[in-house]
CSV table of C-alpha atoms in Angstrom, one decimal:
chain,number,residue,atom,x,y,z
A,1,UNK,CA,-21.6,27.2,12.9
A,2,UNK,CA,-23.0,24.5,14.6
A,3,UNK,CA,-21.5,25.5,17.8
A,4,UNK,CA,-23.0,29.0,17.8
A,5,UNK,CA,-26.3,27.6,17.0
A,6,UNK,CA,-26.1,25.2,20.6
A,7,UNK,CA,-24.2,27.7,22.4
A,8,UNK,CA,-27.7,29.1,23.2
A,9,UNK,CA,-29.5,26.0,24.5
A,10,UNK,CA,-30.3,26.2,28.1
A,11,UNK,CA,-31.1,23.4,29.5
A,12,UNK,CA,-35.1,23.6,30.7
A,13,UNK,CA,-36.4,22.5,34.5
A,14,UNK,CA,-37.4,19.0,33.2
A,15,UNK,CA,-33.7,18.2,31.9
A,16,UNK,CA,-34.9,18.1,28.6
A,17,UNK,CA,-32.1,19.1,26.3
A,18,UNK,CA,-31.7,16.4,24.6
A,19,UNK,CA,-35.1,17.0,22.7
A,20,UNK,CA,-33.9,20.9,23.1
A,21,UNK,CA,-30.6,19.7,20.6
A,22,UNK,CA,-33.0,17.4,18.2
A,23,UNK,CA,-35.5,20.2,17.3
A,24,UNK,CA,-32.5,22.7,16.0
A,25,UNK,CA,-31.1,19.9,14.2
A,26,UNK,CA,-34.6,19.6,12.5
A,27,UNK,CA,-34.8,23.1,12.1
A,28,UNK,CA,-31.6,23.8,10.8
A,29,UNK,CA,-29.8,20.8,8.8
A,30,UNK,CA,-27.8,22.8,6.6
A,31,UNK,CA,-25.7,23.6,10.0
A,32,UNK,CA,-24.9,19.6,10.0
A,33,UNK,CA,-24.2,19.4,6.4
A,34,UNK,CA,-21.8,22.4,6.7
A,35,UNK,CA,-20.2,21.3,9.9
A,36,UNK,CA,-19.7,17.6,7.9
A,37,UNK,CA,-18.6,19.3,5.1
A,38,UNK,CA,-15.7,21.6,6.8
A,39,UNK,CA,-14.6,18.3,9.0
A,40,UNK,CA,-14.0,16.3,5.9
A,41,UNK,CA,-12.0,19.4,4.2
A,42,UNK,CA,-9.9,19.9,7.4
A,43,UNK,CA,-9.4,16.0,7.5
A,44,UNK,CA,-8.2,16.0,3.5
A,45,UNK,CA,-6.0,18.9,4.2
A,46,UNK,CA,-4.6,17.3,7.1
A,47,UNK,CA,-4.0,14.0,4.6
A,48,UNK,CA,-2.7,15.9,1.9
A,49,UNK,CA,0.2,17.7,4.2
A,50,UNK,CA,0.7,14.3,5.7
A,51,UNK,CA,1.1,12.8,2.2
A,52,UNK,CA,3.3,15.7,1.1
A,53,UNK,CA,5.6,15.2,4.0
A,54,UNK,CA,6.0,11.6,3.3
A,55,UNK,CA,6.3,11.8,-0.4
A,56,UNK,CA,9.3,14.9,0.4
A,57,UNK,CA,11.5,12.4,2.9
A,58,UNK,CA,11.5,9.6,-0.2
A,59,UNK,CA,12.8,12.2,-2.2
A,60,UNK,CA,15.6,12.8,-0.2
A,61,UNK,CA,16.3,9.4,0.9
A,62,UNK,CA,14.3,6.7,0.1
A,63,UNK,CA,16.3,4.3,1.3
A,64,UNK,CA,15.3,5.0,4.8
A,65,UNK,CA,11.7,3.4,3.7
A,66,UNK,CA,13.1,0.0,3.1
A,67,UNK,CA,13.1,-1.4,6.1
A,68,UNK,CA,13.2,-5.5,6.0
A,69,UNK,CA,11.2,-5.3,2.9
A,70,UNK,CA,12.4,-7.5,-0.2
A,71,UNK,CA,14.9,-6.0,-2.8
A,72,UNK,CA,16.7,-6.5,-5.4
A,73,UNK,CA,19.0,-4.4,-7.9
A,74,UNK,CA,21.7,-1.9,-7.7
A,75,UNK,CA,23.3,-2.2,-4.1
A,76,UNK,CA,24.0,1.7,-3.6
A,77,UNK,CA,20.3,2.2,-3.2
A,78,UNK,CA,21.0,5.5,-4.7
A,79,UNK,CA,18.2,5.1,-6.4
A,80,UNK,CA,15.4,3.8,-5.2
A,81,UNK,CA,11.8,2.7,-6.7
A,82,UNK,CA,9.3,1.4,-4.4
A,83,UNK,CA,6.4,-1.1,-5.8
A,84,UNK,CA,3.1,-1.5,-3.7
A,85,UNK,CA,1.2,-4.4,-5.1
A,86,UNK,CA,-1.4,-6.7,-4.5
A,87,UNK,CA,-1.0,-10.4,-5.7
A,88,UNK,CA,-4.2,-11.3,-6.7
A,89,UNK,CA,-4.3,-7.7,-8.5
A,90,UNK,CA,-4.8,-8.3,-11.6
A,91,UNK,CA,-2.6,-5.0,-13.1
A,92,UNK,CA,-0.4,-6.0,-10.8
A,93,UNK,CA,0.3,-9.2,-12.3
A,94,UNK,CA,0.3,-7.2,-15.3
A,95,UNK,CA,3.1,-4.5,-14.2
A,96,UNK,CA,5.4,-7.3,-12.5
A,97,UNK,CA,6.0,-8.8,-15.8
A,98,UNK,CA,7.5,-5.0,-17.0
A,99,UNK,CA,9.4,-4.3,-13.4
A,100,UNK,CA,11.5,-7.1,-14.1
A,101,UNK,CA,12.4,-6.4,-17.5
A,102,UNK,CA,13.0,-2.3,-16.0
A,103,UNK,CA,14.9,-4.4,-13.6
A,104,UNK,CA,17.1,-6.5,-16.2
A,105,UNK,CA,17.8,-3.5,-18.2
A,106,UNK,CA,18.6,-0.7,-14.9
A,107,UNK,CA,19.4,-3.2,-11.8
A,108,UNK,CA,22.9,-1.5,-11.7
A,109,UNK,CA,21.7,1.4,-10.6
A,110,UNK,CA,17.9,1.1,-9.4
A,111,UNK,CA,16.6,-0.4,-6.3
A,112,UNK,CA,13.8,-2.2,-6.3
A,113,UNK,CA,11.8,-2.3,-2.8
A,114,UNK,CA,8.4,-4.6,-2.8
A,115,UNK,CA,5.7,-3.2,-0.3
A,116,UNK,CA,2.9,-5.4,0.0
A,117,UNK,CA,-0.7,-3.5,-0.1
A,118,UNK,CA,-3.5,-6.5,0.0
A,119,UNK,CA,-6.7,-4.8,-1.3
A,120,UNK,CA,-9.0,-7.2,1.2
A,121,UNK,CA,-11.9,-6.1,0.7
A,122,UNK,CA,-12.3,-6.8,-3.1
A,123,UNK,CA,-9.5,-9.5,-3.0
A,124,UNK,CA,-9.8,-12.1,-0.3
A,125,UNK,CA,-6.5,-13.9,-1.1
A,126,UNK,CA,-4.1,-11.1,-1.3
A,127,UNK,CA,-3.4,-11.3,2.5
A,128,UNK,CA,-3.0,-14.9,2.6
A,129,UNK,CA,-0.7,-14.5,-0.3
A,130,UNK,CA,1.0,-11.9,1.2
A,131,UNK,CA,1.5,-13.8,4.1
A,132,UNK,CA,2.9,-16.9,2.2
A,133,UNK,CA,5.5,-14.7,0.3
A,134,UNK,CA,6.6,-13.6,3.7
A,135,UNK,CA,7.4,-16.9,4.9
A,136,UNK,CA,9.2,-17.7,1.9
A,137,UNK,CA,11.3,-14.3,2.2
A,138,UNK,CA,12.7,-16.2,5.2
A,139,UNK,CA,14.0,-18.4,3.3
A,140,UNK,CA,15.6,-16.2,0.9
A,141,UNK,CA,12.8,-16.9,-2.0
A,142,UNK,CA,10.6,-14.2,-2.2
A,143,UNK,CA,11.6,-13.3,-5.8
A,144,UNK,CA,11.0,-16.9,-6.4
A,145,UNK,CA,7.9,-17.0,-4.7
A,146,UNK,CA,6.3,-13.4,-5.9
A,147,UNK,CA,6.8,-14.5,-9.6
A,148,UNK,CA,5.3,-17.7,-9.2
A,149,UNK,CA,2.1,-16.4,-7.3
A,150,UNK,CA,1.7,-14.1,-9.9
A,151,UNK,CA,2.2,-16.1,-12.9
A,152,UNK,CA,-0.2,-18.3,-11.0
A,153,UNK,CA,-2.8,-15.6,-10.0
A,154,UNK,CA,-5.8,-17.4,-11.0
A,155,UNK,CA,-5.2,-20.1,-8.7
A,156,UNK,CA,-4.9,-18.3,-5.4
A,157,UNK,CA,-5.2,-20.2,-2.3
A,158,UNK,CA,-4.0,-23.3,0.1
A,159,UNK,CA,-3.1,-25.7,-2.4
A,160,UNK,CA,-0.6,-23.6,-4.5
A,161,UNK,CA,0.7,-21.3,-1.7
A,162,UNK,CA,2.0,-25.0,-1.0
A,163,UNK,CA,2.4,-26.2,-3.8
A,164,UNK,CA,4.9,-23.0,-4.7
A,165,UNK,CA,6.6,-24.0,-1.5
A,166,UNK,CA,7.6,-27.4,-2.1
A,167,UNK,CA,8.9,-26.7,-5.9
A,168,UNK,CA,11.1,-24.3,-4.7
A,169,UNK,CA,12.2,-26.9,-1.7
A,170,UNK,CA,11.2,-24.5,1.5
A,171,UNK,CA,11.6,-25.8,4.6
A,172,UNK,CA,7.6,-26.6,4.7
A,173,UNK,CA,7.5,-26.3,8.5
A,174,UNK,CA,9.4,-23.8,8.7
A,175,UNK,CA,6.9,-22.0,5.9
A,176,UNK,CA,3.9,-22.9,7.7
A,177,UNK,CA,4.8,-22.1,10.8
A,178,UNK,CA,6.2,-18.2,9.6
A,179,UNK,CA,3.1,-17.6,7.4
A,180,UNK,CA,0.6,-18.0,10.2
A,181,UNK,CA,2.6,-16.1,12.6
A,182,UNK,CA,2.6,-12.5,14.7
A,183,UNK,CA,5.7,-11.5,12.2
A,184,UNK,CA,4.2,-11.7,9.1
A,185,UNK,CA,1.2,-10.0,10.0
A,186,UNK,CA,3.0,-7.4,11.1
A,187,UNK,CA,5.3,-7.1,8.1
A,188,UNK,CA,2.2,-6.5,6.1
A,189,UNK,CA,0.8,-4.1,8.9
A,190,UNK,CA,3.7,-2.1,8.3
A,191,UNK,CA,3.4,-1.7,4.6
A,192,UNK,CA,0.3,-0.6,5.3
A,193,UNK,CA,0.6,1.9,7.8
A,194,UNK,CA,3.3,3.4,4.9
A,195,UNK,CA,0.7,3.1,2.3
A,196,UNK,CA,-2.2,5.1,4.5
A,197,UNK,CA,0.4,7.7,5.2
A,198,UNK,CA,0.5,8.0,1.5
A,199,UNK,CA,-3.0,7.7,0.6
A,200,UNK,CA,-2.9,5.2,-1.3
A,201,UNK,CA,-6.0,3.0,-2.6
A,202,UNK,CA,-5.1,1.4,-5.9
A,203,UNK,CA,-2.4,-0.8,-6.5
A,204,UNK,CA,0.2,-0.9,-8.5
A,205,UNK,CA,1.7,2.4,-7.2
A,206,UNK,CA,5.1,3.2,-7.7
A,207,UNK,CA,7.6,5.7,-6.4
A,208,UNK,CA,11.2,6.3,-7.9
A,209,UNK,CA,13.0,8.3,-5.3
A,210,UNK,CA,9.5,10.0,-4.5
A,211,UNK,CA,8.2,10.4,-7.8
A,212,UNK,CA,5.2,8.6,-8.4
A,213,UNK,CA,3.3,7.2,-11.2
A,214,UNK,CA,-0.1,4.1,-10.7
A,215,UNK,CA,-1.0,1.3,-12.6
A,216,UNK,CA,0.4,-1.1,-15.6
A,217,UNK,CA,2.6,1.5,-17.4
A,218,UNK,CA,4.5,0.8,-20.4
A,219,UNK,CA,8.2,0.1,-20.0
A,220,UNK,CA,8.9,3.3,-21.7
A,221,UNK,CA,6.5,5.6,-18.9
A,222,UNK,CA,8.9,3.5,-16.4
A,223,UNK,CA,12.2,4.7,-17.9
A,224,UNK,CA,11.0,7.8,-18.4
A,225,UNK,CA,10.3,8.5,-14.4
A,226,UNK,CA,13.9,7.5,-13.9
A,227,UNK,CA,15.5,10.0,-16.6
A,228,UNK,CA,13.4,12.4,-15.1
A,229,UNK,CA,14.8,11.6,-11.3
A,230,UNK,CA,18.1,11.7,-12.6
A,231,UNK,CA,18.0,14.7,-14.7
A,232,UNK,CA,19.1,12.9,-17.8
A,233,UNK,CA,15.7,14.2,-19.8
A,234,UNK,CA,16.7,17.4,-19.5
């Protein structure tokens, strides 16, 4: 609408069509509200189908989503359930504790897949923590590492991400040296760029071979995702 309203300026002898544009905005501002309102429709339709698309391929193969992230589990990667999680998340710290036992109870058949998805903006140390559990993945102690950042969420920072390191006898260097670097921001970067394709904005979101379900669920909600992927509820 707002382009049919324009599509009549012409522009006068003094050039002025600036002022021309300025008095039909102030004349008609329910064009702009319209026109803002259909380009944020378009844009969630256009995230939805993205989402959809996404969301369809991890049904049919999620394995192809787990790049060099962390795992652990079943080997066939049959099935495949994929955490995103912030470590200074609070539910987060509270869902870990039940993914491990889903983990002890179905890790001969279930994947698990760790994608990191640092909240910044209301948690300032979930990228550095990210960052540090990258380095220790490196060193083949991300597990390790993951469990003791979030047993040890209130203490977030320098001192433990250190600390952490030299209790599990990391190559300190070596950990310093991979935390700060290009790789492990773009490890993270890439988690991210799978989260936004999903649209996600809360954490901790879960997907078992596509099907998703959010927060701190009960083991029993957990288990009951994964009868339903593998048709054994029915």
């Amino acid at each position: 609408m707002l382009a049919i309203v324009l599509s009549g300026c012409q522009q006068s002898p003094s050039g002025n069509l600036e002022a021309q544009v300025l008095e039909i905005i102030r004349e008609n501002p329910e064009v702009i509200l319209e026109s803002v309102q259909a380009y944020q429709q378009e844009q969630q339709r256009s995230q939805q189908e993205s989402r959809g698309a996404v969301v369809q391929q991890m049904r049919e193969n999620s394995a192809q989503f787990i790049g060099d992230s962390p795992v652990k589990g079943a080997a066939a990667q049959d099935i495949v359930m994929i955490e995103f999680s912030d470590f200074q998340c609070p539910f987060c710290a509270r869902a870990s504790g039940t993914v491990a036992e889903f983990i002890e109870k179905h890790g001969d058949r279930v994947t698990l897949v760790f994608k990191h998805l640092p909240l910044v903006s209301i948690n300032p140390q979930s990228l550095p923590a990210a960052r540090a559990s990258w380095a220790a993945q490196q060193q083949g102690q991300f597990w390790e590492y993951h469990q003791a950042l979030f047993e040890n969420q209130e203490r977030l920072g320098e001192s433990l991400y250190l600390e952490i390191a030299e209790d599990l006898n990391l190559d300190l260097e070596q950990f310093e040296r991979d935390r700060q670097s290009e790789a492990a921001i773009a490890a993270v970067q890439t988690d991210l760029e799978l989260a936004d394709q999903l649209g996600l904005t809360g954490t901790p979101t879960f997907f078992i071979n596509g099907e998703p379900f959010t927060g701190a669920v009960p083991l029993e909600e957990m288990e009951a995702v994964l009868a339903q992927v593998t048709g054994e509820s029915s």
